[in-house]
mmCIF file of C-alpha atoms in Angstrom:
data_model
loop_
_atom_site.group_PDB
_atom_site.id
_atom_site.type_symbol
_atom_site.label_atom_id
_atom_site.label_comp_id
_atom_site.label_asym_id
_atom_site.label_seq_id
_atom_site.Cartn_x
_atom_site.Cartn_y
_atom_site.Cartn_z
ATOM 1 C CA MET A 270 22.646 57.355 53.461
ATOM 2 C CA GLU A 271 19.644 55.107 54.094
ATOM 3 C CA ASN A 272 18.390 55.769 50.543
ATOM 4 C CA ALA A 273 21.734 54.665 49.131
ATOM 5 C CA VAL A 274 21.590 51.437 51.105
ATOM 6 C CA GLU A 275 18.057 50.727 49.890
ATOM 7 C CA ALA A 276 19.128 51.426 46.331
ATOM 8 C CA LEU A 277 21.993 48.953 46.657
ATOM 9 C CA LYS A 278 19.612 46.325 48.045
ATOM 10 C CA ILE A 279 17.241 46.824 45.123
ATOM 11 C CA ALA A 280 20.099 46.639 42.626
ATOM 12 C CA ALA A 281 21.362 43.421 44.238
ATOM 13 C CA ALA A 282 17.892 41.900 44.107
ATOM 14 C CA VAL A 283 17.536 42.779 40.424
ATOM 15 C CA LEU A 284 20.966 41.279 39.713
ATOM 16 C CA ILE A 285 20.116 38.075 41.557
ATOM 17 C CA PHE A 286 16.773 37.822 39.682
ATOM 18 C CA THR A 287 18.566 38.339 36.365
ATOM 19 C CA ILE A 288 21.102 35.629 37.193
ATOM 20 C CA ALA A 289 18.304 33.246 38.210
ATOM 21 C CA ILE A 290 16.442 33.827 34.929
ATOM 22 C CA THR A 291 19.655 33.260 32.955
ATOM 23 C CA VAL A 292 20.409 30.015 34.800
ATOM 24 C CA ALA A 293 16.850 28.798 34.295
ATOM 25 C CA PHE A 294 16.930 29.390 30.529
ATOM 26 C CA THR A 295 20.342 27.739 30.333
ATOM 27 C CA MET A 296 19.011 24.659 32.136
ATOM 28 C CA PHE A 297 15.964 24.487 29.865
ATOM 29 C CA SER A 298 18.200 24.750 26.809
ATOM 30 C CA ASN A 299 20.512 22.000 28.071
ATOM 31 C CA ALA A 300 17.517 19.782 28.859
ATOM 32 C CA LYS A 301 16.191 20.219 25.307
ATOM 33 C CA GLU A 302 19.579 19.411 23.794
ATOM 34 C CA THR A 303 19.810 16.297 25.963
ATOM 35 C CA ALA A 304 16.321 15.172 24.923
ATOM 36 C CA ASP A 305 17.178 15.757 21.258
ATOM 37 C CA ASP A 306 20.371 13.732 21.629
ATOM 38 C CA VAL A 307 18.448 10.834 23.162
ATOM 39 C CA VAL A 308 15.948 10.873 20.292
ATOM 40 C CA LYS A 309 18.726 11.032 17.714
ATOM 41 C CA ILE A 310 20.488 8.069 19.296
ATOM 42 C CA GLN A 311 17.291 6.041 18.937
ATOM 43 C CA ASP A 312 16.654 7.268 15.381
ATOM 44 C CA SER A 313 19.469 6.468 12.957
ATOM 45 C CA GLN A 314 18.115 9.040 10.517
ATOM 46 C CA GLU A 315 18.395 11.851 13.080
ATOM 47 C CA TYR A 316 15.726 13.935 11.355
ATOM 48 C CA LEU A 317 18.048 14.679 8.458
ATOM 49 C CA GLU A 318 16.773 15.664 5.043
ATOM 50 C CA ALA A 319 16.321 12.773 2.611
ATOM 51 C CA ALA A 320 19.345 13.798 0.568
ATOM 52 C CA ASP A 321 21.557 13.513 3.672
ATOM 53 C CA LEU A 322 20.471 10.013 4.665
ATOM 54 C CA GLU A 323 23.488 8.349 3.067
ATOM 55 C CA GLY A 324 23.442 4.651 3.908
ATOM 56 C CA LYS A 325 20.194 4.942 5.890
ATOM 57 C CA LEU A 326 16.628 4.488 4.657
ATOM 58 C CA TYR A 327 17.300 6.691 1.626
ATOM 59 C CA ILE A 328 20.500 7.725 -0.080
ATOM 60 C CA SER A 329 21.630 10.925 -1.726
ATOM 61 C CA SER A 330 20.622 11.890 -5.245
ATOM 62 C CA ASP A 331 24.224 11.430 -6.418
ATOM 63 C CA ALA A 332 24.583 7.987 -4.885
ATOM 64 C CA VAL A 333 21.277 6.725 -6.233
ATOM 65 C CA LYS A 334 22.615 7.156 -9.768
ATOM 66 C CA SER A 335 24.840 4.177 -9.113
ATOM 67 C CA GLU A 336 22.989 0.889 -9.540
ATOM 68 C CA GLU A 337 25.270 -0.795 -7.006
ATOM 69 C CA ASN A 338 24.613 1.869 -4.382
ATOM 70 C CA ALA A 339 20.889 1.814 -5.098
ATOM 71 C CA LYS A 340 20.806 -1.944 -4.619
ATOM 72 C CA ASN A 341 22.631 -1.660 -1.300
ATOM 73 C CA ALA A 342 20.156 0.992 -0.167
ATOM 74 C CA LYS A 343 17.196 -1.227 -1.102
ATOM 75 C CA ILE A 344 15.748 1.246 -3.574
ATOM 76 C CA THR A 345 15.789 1.324 -7.361
ATOM 77 C CA THR A 346 17.466 3.987 -9.468
ATOM 78 C CA LYS A 347 13.956 5.341 -10.043
ATOM 79 C CA GLY A 348 13.457 5.794 -6.313
ATOM 80 C CA HIS A 349 11.137 2.873 -5.491
ATOM 81 C CA ARG A 350 11.662 0.416 -2.648
ATOM 82 C CA ILE A 351 13.085 -3.044 -3.179
ATOM 83 C CA VAL A 352 11.187 -5.087 -0.614
ATOM 84 C CA GLU A 353 11.290 -8.503 0.987
ATOM 85 C CA VAL A 354 8.663 -11.236 0.984
ATOM 86 C CA GLU A 355 7.500 -10.254 4.486
ATOM 87 C CA ASP A 356 6.838 -6.660 3.376
ATOM 88 C CA VAL A 357 4.502 -7.816 0.611
ATOM 89 C CA ILE A 358 2.622 -10.247 2.827
ATOM 90 C CA SER A 359 2.197 -7.617 5.560
ATOM 91 C CA THR A 360 0.750 -5.169 3.020
ATOM 92 C CA ILE A 361 -1.672 -7.763 1.701
ATOM 93 C CA TYR A 362 -3.010 -8.575 5.164
ATOM 94 C CA ARG A 363 -3.855 -4.893 5.769
ATOM 95 C CA TYR A 364 -5.538 -4.035 2.460
ATOM 96 C CA HIS A 365 -9.129 -4.447 3.684
ATOM 97 C CA LEU A 366 -8.437 -2.492 6.882
ATOM 98 C CA GLU A 367 -6.710 0.476 5.247
ATOM 99 C CA ASP A 368 -8.786 0.466 2.057
ATOM 100 C CA TYR A 369 -6.094 0.373 -0.619
ATOM 101 C CA GLY A 370 -5.563 -1.863 -3.619
ATOM 102 C CA VAL A 371 -2.689 -4.343 -3.987
ATOM 103 C CA THR A 372 -1.741 -5.902 -7.311
ATOM 104 C CA LEU A 373 1.075 -8.377 -7.931
ATOM 105 C CA ILE A 374 2.532 -8.410 -11.450
ATOM 106 C CA SER A 375 5.238 -10.615 -12.933
ATOM 107 C CA SER A 376 8.166 -9.044 -14.768
ATOM 108 C CA THR A 377 6.552 -10.205 -18.026
ATOM 109 C CA GLY A 378 3.529 -8.004 -17.283
ATOM 110 C CA GLU A 379 1.108 -10.756 -16.267
ATOM 111 C CA PRO A 380 -1.179 -9.858 -13.323
ATOM 112 C CA ILE A 381 -0.795 -12.574 -10.664
ATOM 113 C CA ALA A 382 -3.228 -11.566 -7.929
ATOM 114 C CA ARG A 383 -5.269 -8.596 -6.753
ATOM 115 C CA PHE A 384 -6.491 -7.551 -3.320
ATOM 116 C CA ASP A 385 -8.966 -4.664 -3.166
ATOM 117 C CA SER A 386 -12.296 -4.331 -1.367
ATOM 118 C CA GLY A 387 -13.772 -2.183 -4.132
ATOM 119 C CA THR A 388 -12.893 -4.719 -6.811
ATOM 120 C CA GLU A 389 -14.236 -7.563 -4.685
ATOM 121 C CA SER A 390 -17.503 -5.697 -4.129
ATOM 122 C CA PHE A 391 -17.789 -5.149 -7.880
ATOM 123 C CA ILE A 392 -16.944 -8.685 -8.924
ATOM 124 C CA GLN A 393 -19.209 -10.202 -6.260
ATOM 125 C CA SER A 394 -22.272 -8.197 -7.316
ATOM 126 C CA TRP A 395 -21.667 -8.195 -11.092
ATOM 127 C CA THR A 396 -23.994 -10.403 -13.115
ATOM 128 C CA SER A 397 -24.195 -11.238 -16.805
ATOM 129 C CA THR A 398 -27.593 -9.554 -16.944
ATOM 130 C CA ALA A 399 -26.410 -6.262 -15.425
ATOM 131 C CA VAL A 400 -27.430 -3.122 -17.299
ATOM 132 C CA ASN A 401 -26.430 0.440 -16.510
ATOM 133 C CA GLY A 402 -28.009 2.976 -18.834
ATOM 134 C CA SER A 403 -26.961 2.097 -22.358
ATOM 135 C CA ARG A 404 -24.147 -0.166 -21.187
ATOM 136 C CA LYS A 405 -24.468 -3.917 -20.921
ATOM 137 C CA ALA A 406 -22.828 -6.224 -18.393
ATOM 138 C CA GLU A 407 -19.682 -7.115 -20.352
ATOM 139 C CA GLU A 408 -19.071 -3.470 -21.201
ATOM 140 C CA ILE A 409 -19.357 -2.489 -17.540
ATOM 141 C CA LEU A 410 -16.878 -5.223 -16.609
ATOM 142 C CA ASP A 411 -14.501 -4.152 -19.372
ATOM 143 C CA ASP A 412 -14.625 -0.505 -18.246
ATOM 144 C CA TYR A 413 -13.807 -1.495 -14.673
ATOM 145 C CA GLU A 414 -10.856 -3.623 -15.784
ATOM 146 C CA LYS A 415 -9.510 -0.757 -17.893
ATOM 147 C CA LYS A 416 -9.617 1.545 -14.861
ATOM 148 C CA ILE A 417 -7.579 -0.948 -12.845
ATOM 149 C CA ASN A 418 -5.024 -1.185 -15.667
ATOM 150 C CA GLU A 419 -4.619 2.594 -15.524
ATOM 151 C CA TYR A 420 -4.028 2.422 -11.778
ATOM 152 C CA ILE A 421 -1.290 -0.238 -11.886
ATOM 153 C CA LYS A 422 0.901 1.450 -14.490
ATOM 154 C CA ASN A 423 4.535 1.687 -13.442
ATOM 155 C CA PRO A 424 7.925 2.603 -14.958
ATOM 156 C CA TYR A 425 9.226 -0.983 -14.923
ATOM 157 C CA ILE A 426 6.732 -2.741 -17.198
ATOM 158 C CA SER A 427 5.765 -0.920 -20.363
ATOM 159 C CA SER A 428 3.194 -3.488 -21.439
ATOM 160 C CA ILE A 429 0.972 -4.865 -18.679
ATOM 161 C CA GLY A 430 -1.425 -7.634 -19.610
ATOM 162 C CA GLU A 431 -5.082 -6.726 -19.398
ATOM 163 C CA ILE A 432 -6.550 -7.418 -15.963
ATOM 164 C CA ASP A 433 -8.902 -10.388 -16.290
ATOM 165 C CA LEU A 434 -11.123 -10.355 -13.208
ATOM 166 C CA LYS A 435 -12.881 -13.554 -14.248
ATOM 167 C CA LYS A 436 -9.508 -15.310 -14.155
ATOM 168 C CA LEU A 437 -8.164 -13.659 -10.982
ATOM 169 C CA TYR A 438 -11.374 -14.411 -9.067
ATOM 170 C CA LYS A 439 -12.220 -17.743 -10.689
ATOM 171 C CA LEU A 440 -14.408 -20.106 -8.652
ATOM 172 C CA GLU A 441 -15.362 -23.747 -8.845
ATOM 173 C CA ILE A 442 -18.965 -24.286 -7.831
ATOM 174 C CA GLU A 443 -20.220 -27.681 -6.743
ATOM 175 C CA GLY A 444 -23.229 -28.771 -8.778
ATOM 176 C CA SER A 445 -23.021 -25.642 -10.930
ATOM 177 C CA THR A 446 -24.736 -25.167 -14.253
ATOM 178 C CA GLU A 447 -23.488 -23.221 -17.235
ATOM 179 C CA LYS A 448 -25.734 -20.308 -16.244
ATOM 180 C CA GLN A 449 -24.114 -19.902 -12.854
ATOM 181 C CA LYS A 450 -21.397 -17.299 -12.483
ATOM 182 C CA LYS A 451 -18.087 -19.077 -11.946
ATOM 183 C CA PHE A 452 -16.113 -16.211 -10.473
ATOM 184 C CA GLY A 453 -16.583 -13.863 -7.541
ATOM 185 C CA ALA A 454 -15.373 -12.924 -4.056
ATOM 186 C CA PRO A 455 -17.511 -14.836 -1.548
ATOM 187 C CA TRP A 456 -15.278 -13.609 1.280
ATOM 188 C CA TYR A 457 -16.153 -9.939 0.646
ATOM 189 C CA GLY A 458 -17.430 -8.045 3.703
ATOM 190 C CA HIS A 459 -16.413 -10.666 6.275
ATOM 191 C CA GLU A 460 -13.044 -10.124 7.951
ATOM 192 C CA LYS A 461 -12.525 -13.739 8.999
ATOM 193 C CA GLU A 462 -13.340 -14.913 5.485
ATOM 194 C CA ILE A 463 -10.997 -12.300 3.989
ATOM 195 C CA ILE A 464 -8.167 -13.612 6.186
ATOM 196 C CA ARG A 465 -8.971 -17.168 5.097
ATOM 197 C CA ARG A 466 -8.806 -16.119 1.459
ATOM 198 C CA ILE A 467 -5.471 -14.337 2.008
ATOM 199 C CA ASN A 468 -4.091 -17.437 3.725
ATOM 200 C CA ALA A 469 -5.161 -19.543 0.746
ATOM 201 C CA ASP A 470 -3.556 -17.164 -1.749
ATOM 202 C CA ILE A 471 -0.290 -17.053 0.169
ATOM 203 C CA SER A 472 -0.034 -20.802 0.746
ATOM 204 C CA GLY A 473 -1.578 -21.963 -2.525
ATOM 205 C CA ASN A 474 -4.268 -23.890 -0.683
ATOM 206 C CA GLU A 475 -7.970 -23.925 -1.406
ATOM 207 C CA TYR A 476 -10.505 -21.493 0.040
ATOM 208 C CA LYS A 477 -14.025 -22.859 0.324
ATOM 209 C CA LYS A 478 -17.277 -21.246 1.380
ATOM 210 C CA ASP A 479 -20.545 -23.108 0.978
ATOM 211 C CA THR A 480 -20.449 -24.604 -2.530
ATOM 212 C CA LYS A 481 -17.814 -22.178 -3.832
ATOM 213 C CA LYS A 482 -14.124 -23.048 -4.117
ATOM 214 C CA TYR A 483 -11.267 -20.650 -4.859
ATOM 215 C CA LYS A 484 -7.755 -21.870 -5.628
ATOM 216 C CA GLY A 485 -5.023 -19.827 -3.934
ATOM 217 C CA LYS A 486 -2.288 -18.269 -6.078
ATOM 218 C CA ASP A 487 0.676 -19.687 -4.057
ATOM 219 C CA ILE A 488 2.070 -16.184 -3.543
ATOM 220 C CA TYR A 489 4.674 -17.106 -0.928
ATOM 221 C CA ASN A 490 6.353 -19.532 -3.300
ATOM 222 C CA ILE A 491 6.277 -16.993 -6.146
ATOM 223 C CA LEU A 492 7.773 -14.260 -3.951
ATOM 224 C CA SER A 493 10.398 -16.544 -2.420
ATOM 225 C CA ASN A 494 11.693 -17.526 -5.850
ATOM 226 C CA ALA A 495 11.847 -13.951 -7.131
ATOM 227 C CA LYS A 496 15.151 -12.273 -7.873
ATOM 228 C CA GLU A 497 13.786 -8.925 -6.761
ATOM 229 C CA ILE A 498 10.471 -7.398 -5.668
ATOM 230 C CA ILE A 499 9.859 -3.738 -6.466
ATOM 231 C CA GLU A 500 7.160 -1.745 -4.705
ATOM 232 C CA VAL A 501 5.425 1.102 -6.532
ATOM 233 C CA ILE A 502 2.786 3.176 -4.743
ATOM 234 C CA ASN A 503 0.388 5.068 -6.998
ATOM 235 C CA GLU A 504 -1.798 7.746 -5.467
ATOM 236 C CA ILE A 505 -4.988 8.002 -7.488
ATOM 237 C CA ASP A 506 -7.215 11.021 -7.938
ATOM 238 C CA ASN A 507 -10.721 9.746 -8.515
ATOM 239 C CA SER A 508 -12.269 13.214 -8.696
ATOM 240 C CA LYS A 509 -12.262 13.319 -12.503
ATOM 241 C CA TYR A 510 -14.288 10.093 -12.569
ATOM 242 C CA LEU A 511 -16.967 11.201 -10.110
ATOM 243 C CA GLN A 512 -19.448 11.967 -12.884
ATOM 244 C CA GLU A 513 -19.035 8.591 -14.505
ATOM 245 C CA GLU A 514 -21.713 5.985 -13.898
ATOM 246 C CA LEU A 515 -19.022 3.422 -13.093
ATOM 247 C CA LEU A 516 -18.043 5.127 -9.852
ATOM 248 C CA GLU A 517 -21.603 5.910 -8.886
ATOM 249 C CA GLN A 518 -22.073 2.215 -8.170
ATOM 250 C CA PHE A 519 -18.601 0.816 -7.573
ATOM 251 C CA GLN A 520 -15.759 2.396 -5.624
ATOM 252 C CA LEU A 521 -12.145 2.309 -6.798
ATOM 253 C CA PRO A 522 -9.170 2.765 -4.429
ATOM 254 C CA THR A 523 -7.341 6.063 -3.932
ATOM 255 C CA VAL A 524 -4.018 4.275 -3.338
ATOM 256 C CA GLU A 525 -2.725 1.356 -5.381
ATOM 257 C CA VAL A 526 0.282 -0.649 -4.211
ATOM 258 C CA VAL A 527 1.905 -2.485 -7.107
ATOM 259 C CA TYR A 528 4.507 -5.206 -6.622
ATOM 260 C CA ILE A 529 6.606 -6.094 -9.626
ATOM 261 C CA ILE A 530 8.110 -9.559 -9.222
ATOM 262 C CA ILE A 531 11.393 -9.847 -11.101
ATOM 263 C CA ASN A 532 12.148 -13.483 -11.896
ATOM 264 C CA LYS A 533 15.571 -15.024 -11.361
#
């Protein structure tokens, strides 16, 4: 009789333990669901796949075929973002910190401005007497410009004007002679100077350091008067160029952000 009672006690204890485990797992599951719901409320995309984000950051592959829907979703029918002036300016201010290139191009294919630490290092140190192996200075400059043109290709402009670094980084030098180089990036390597140069380019004002003057490109005005600004991000694989002398001395970016400015 006593054995039967003990057996019942053991069975009851096992039952109670089982119920406790079940309740605990149920509570944990409910807590997780509650946490997920809170996150989803804060995130309008709710961790959905890109094709399901109708009306959110992206839209479905069927909807993107409609130009009207694509415009409402702020992306092009080719899948690139349509951005605002503030987006472009924010990207420009971070280029030297995150080590990517930024190039602004008009809808006619004319390069407007370029922001890239590698390019600035190159243009600042380049001289008309530079020689690298069998290549002379102008050939080295031309090769570098051709590389940049490859990097800024995009599906919206079939014919991009050749990058002219002497024009983009043109300087006025007080008391200069014909032998002095009249282009460069005197702000290169100094964060405060880089910010000053960016400010000048955005506002259209003048940047001055020592005897060198650089006229800003008035980017804010150009962007504000644009009908549309398209952002294309090109990821660049530099590995195939590692054996070239060009990259042994001068670094090119691994990410190029291209803004195509569509005029009204």
